[in-house]
CSV table of C-alpha atoms in Angstrom, one decimal:
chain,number,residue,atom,x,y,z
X,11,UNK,CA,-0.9,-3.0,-15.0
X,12,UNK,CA,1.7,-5.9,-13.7
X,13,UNK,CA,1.0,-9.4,-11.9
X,14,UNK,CA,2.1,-9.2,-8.7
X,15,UNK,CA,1.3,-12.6,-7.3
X,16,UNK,CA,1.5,-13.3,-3.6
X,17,UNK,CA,0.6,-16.7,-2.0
X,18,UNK,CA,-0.4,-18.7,-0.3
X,19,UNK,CA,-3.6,-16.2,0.3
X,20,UNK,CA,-3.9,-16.9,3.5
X,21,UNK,CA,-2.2,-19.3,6.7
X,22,UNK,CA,-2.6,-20.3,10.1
X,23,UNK,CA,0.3,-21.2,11.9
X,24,UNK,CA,0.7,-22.7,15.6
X,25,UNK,CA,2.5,-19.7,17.8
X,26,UNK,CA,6.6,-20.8,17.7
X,27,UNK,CA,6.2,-22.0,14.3
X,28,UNK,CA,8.2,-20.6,11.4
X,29,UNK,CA,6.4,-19.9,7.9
X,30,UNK,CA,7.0,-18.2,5.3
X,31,UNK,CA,5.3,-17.0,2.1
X,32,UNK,CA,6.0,-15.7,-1.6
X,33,UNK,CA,6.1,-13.1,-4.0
X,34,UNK,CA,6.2,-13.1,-7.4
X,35,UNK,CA,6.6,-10.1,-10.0
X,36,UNK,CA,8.0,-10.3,-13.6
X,37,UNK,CA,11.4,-10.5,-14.0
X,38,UNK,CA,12.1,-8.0,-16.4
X,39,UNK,CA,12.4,-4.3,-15.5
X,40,UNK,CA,13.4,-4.7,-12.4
X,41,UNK,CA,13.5,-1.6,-10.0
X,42,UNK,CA,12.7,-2.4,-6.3
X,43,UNK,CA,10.3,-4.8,-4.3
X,44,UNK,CA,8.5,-3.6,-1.4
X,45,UNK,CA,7.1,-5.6,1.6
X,46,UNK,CA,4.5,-4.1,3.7
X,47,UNK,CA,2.5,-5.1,7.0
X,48,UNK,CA,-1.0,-4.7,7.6
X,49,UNK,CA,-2.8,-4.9,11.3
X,50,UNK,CA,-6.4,-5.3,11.0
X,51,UNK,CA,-7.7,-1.3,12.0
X,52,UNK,CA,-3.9,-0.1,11.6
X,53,UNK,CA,-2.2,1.4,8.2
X,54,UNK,CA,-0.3,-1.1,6.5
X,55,UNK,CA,3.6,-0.2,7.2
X,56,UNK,CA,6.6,-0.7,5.2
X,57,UNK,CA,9.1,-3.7,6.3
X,58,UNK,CA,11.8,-3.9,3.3
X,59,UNK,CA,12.7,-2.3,0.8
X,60,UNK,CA,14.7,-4.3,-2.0
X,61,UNK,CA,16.7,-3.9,-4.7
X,62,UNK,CA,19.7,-6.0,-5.7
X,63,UNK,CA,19.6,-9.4,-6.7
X,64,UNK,CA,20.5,-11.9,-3.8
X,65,UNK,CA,19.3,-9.0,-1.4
X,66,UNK,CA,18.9,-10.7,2.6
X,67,UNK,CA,16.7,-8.3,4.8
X,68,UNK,CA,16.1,-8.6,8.6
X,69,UNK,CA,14.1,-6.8,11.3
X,70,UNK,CA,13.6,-8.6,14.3
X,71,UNK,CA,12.2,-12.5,13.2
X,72,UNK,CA,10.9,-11.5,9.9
X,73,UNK,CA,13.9,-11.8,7.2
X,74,UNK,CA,13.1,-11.5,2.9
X,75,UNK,CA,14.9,-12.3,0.3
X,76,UNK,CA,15.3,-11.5,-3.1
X,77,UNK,CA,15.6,-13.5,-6.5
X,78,UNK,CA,14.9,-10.8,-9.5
X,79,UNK,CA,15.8,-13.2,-12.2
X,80,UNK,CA,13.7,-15.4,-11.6
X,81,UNK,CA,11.3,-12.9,-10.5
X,82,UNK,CA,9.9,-13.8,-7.0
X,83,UNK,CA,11.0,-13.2,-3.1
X,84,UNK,CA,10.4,-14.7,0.1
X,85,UNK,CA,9.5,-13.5,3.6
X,86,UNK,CA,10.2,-15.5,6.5
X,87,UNK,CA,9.5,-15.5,10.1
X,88,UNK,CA,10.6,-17.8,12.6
X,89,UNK,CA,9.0,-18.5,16.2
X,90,UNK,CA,5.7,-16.7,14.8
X,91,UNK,CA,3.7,-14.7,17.5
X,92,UNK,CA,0.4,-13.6,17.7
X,93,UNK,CA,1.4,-9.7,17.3
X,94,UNK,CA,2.4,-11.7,13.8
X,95,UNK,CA,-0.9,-11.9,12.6
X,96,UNK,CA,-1.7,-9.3,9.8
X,97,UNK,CA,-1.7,-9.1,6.1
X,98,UNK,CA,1.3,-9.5,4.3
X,99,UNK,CA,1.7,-7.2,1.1
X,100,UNK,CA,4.5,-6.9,-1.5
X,101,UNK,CA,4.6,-3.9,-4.2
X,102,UNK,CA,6.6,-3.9,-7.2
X,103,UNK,CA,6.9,-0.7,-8.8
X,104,UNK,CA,7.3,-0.4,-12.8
X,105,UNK,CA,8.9,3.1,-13.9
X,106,UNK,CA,9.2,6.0,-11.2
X,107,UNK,CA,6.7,5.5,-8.3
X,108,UNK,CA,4.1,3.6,-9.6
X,109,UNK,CA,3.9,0.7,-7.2
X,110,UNK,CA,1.9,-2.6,-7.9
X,111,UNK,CA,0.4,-4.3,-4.8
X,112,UNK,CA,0.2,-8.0,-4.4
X,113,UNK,CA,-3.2,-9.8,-3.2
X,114,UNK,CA,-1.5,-10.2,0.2
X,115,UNK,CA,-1.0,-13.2,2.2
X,116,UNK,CA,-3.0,-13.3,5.7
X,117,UNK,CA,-1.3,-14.8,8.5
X,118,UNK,CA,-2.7,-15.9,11.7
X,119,UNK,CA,-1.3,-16.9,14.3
X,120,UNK,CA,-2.8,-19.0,16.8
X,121,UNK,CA,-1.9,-18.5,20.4
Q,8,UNK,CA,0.5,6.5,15.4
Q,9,UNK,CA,0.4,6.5,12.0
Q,10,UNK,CA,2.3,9.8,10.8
Q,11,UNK,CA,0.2,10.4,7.8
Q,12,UNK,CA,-3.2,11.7,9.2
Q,13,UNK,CA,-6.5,11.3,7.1
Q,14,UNK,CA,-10.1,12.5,7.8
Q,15,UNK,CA,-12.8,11.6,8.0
Q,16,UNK,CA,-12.5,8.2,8.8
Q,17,UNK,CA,-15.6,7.3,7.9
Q,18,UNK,CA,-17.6,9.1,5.4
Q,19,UNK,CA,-21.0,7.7,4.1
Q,20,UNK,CA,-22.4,10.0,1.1
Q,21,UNK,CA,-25.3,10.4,-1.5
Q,22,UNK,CA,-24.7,9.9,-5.5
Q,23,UNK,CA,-25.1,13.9,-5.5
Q,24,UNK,CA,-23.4,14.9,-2.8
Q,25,UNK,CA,-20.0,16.4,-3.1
Q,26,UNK,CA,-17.3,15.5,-0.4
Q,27,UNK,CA,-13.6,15.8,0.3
Q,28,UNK,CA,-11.5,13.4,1.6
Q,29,UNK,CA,-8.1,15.1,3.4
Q,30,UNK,CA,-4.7,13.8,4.1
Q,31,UNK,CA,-1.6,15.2,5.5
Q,32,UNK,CA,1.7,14.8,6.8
Q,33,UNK,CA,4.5,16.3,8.4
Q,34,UNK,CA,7.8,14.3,7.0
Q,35,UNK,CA,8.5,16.3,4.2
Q,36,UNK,CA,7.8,14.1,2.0
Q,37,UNK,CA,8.0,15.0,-1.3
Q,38,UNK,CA,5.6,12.6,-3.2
Q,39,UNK,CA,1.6,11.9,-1.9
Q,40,UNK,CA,-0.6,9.4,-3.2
Q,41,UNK,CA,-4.0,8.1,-3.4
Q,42,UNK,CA,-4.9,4.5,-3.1
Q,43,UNK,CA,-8.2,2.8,-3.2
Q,44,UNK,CA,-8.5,-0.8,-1.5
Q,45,UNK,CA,-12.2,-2.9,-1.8
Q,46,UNK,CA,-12.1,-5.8,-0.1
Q,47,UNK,CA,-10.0,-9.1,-0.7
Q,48,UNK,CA,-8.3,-6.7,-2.8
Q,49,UNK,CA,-5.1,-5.0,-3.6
Q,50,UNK,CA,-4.6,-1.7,-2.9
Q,51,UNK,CA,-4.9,0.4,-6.7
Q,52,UNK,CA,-3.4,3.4,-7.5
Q,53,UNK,CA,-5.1,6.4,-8.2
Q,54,UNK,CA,-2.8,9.1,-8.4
Q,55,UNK,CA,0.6,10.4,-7.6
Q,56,UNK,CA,1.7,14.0,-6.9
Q,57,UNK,CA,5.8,14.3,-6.8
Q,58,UNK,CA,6.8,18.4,-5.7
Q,59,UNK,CA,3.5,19.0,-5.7
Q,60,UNK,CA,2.8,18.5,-9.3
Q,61,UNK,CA,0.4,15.5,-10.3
Q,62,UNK,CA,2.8,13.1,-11.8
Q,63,UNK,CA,0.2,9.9,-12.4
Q,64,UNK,CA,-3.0,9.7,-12.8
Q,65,UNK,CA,-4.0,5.8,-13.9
Q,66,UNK,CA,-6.8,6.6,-15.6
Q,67,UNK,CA,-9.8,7.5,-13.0
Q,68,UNK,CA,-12.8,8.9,-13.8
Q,69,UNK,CA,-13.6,12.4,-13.0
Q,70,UNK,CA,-15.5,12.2,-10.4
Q,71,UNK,CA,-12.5,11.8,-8.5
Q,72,UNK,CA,-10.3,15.1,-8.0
Q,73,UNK,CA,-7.2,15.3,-6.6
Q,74,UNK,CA,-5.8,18.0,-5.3
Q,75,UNK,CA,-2.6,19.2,-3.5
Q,76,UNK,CA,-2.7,22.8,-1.9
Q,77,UNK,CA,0.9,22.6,-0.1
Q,78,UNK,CA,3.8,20.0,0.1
Q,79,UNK,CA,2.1,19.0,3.5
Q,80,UNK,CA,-1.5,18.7,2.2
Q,81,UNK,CA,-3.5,16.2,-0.4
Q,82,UNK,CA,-7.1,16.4,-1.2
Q,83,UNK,CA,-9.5,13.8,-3.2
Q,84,UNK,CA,-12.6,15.7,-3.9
Q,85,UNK,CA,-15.6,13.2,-4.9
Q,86,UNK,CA,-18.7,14.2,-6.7
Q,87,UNK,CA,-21.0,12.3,-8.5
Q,88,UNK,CA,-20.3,9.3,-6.9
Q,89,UNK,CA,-21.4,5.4,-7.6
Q,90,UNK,CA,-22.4,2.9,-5.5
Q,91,UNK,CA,-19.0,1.1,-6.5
Q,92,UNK,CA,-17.0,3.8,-5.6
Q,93,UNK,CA,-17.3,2.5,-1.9
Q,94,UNK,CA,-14.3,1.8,-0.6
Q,95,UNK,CA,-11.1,2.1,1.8
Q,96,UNK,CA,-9.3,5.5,0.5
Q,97,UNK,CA,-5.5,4.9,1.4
Q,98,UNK,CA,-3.3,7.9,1.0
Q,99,UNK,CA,0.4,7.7,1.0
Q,100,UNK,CA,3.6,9.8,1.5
Q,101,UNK,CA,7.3,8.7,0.7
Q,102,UNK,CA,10.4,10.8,1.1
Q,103,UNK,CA,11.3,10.6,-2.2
Q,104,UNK,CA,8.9,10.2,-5.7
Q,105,UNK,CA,11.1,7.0,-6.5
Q,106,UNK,CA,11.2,3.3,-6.3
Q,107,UNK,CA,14.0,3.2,-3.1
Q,108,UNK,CA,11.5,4.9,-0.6
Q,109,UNK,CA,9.1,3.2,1.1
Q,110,UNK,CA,5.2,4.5,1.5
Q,111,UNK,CA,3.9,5.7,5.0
Q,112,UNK,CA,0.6,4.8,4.5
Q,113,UNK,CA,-2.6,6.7,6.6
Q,114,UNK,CA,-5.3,4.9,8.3
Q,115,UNK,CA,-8.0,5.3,5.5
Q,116,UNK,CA,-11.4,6.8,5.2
Q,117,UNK,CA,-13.9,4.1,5.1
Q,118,UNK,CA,-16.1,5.3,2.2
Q,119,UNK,CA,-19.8,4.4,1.5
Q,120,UNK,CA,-21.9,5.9,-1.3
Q,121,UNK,CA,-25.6,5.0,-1.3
């Protein structure tokens, strides 16, 4: 089993702020990194998918990037909204499809 | 709408009863998994079917039983159950049984055994 570590756990943010938050894996063995979104009573849903070194990823006001020497990647968003506020999730897979979840980071966003 | 479809939703079951939990999806995708999530945790993996064939299995007792009857279908039957086994059931699809593809996730099955 890896350490996929995610923080901080959890954040409230003022609506129009920017935040972001982190994800760390180990470094070695690299394959992909995977950042998913989860609504309270909704299925968590898949954002990026990442898997070169220096990777930049954008959808809309959430960007990540993506450091796998040094093992961890960010996801930003800027002007946060309250349709922001979910669970934040990374997955690092090890060999074939074996993928690792992080603790998640909870963001809320306060109108 | 999620387009991985799982039933019940909510299934509350005896430590002798035996139950299925049912997941499907329409994408073609090629690999299906099982996830179970308690809370303030991570989702863990339970098992992986790629072409239909079960691929990983990390190590779950056998009172869990996976099954998958078509590309479009995957089964967890449950017997024998434990008070700890209550949980949120996650199944997944993804095009492809590798690392590049990202999981479509259903809406769980809200699992209590008592």
């Amino acid at each position: 089993i890896l350490n996929v570590e995610q923080s901080p756990q959890s954040l409230h943010v003022q609506e129009g702020d920017s935040t972001n938050f982190t994800c760390s894996f180990p470094s070695s063995n690299f394959y992909a990194l995977h950042w998913y979104r989860w609504e309270t009573a909704k299925s968590p849903e898949a954002l990026f998918v990442m898997t070169l070194n220096g990777d930049e990823k954008k959808k809309g006001r959430i960007s990540a990037t993506l450091n796998t020497k040094e093992g961890y990647s960010y996801l930003y968003i800027k002007g946060s909204q309250p349709e922001d506020s979910a669970t934040y999730l990374c997955a690092f897979p090890n060999t074939g499809n074996q993928f690792y979840f992080g603790t998640g980071t909870s963001l809320t966003v306060i109108p | 709408d999620t387009e991985v479809t799982q039933t019940p939703k909510h299934l509350v079951m005896g430590m002798t009863n035996k139950k299925s939990l049912k997941c499907e999806q329409h994408m073609g995708h090629r690999a299906m998994y099982w996830y179970k999530q308690k809370a303030k945790k991570p989702p863990e993996l339970m098992f992986v079917y790629s072409y239909e064939k079960l691929s990983i299995n990390e190590s779950v007792p056998s009172r869990f039983s996976p099954e998958c009857p078509n590309s479009s279908l995957l089964n967890l039957h449950l017997h024998a159950l434990q008070p700890e086994d209550s949980a949120l059931y996650l199944c997944a699809s993804s095009q492809d049984p590798g690392v590049g593809s990202p999981l479509h996730f259903g809406n769980g099955t809200r699992l209590t055994v008592t």
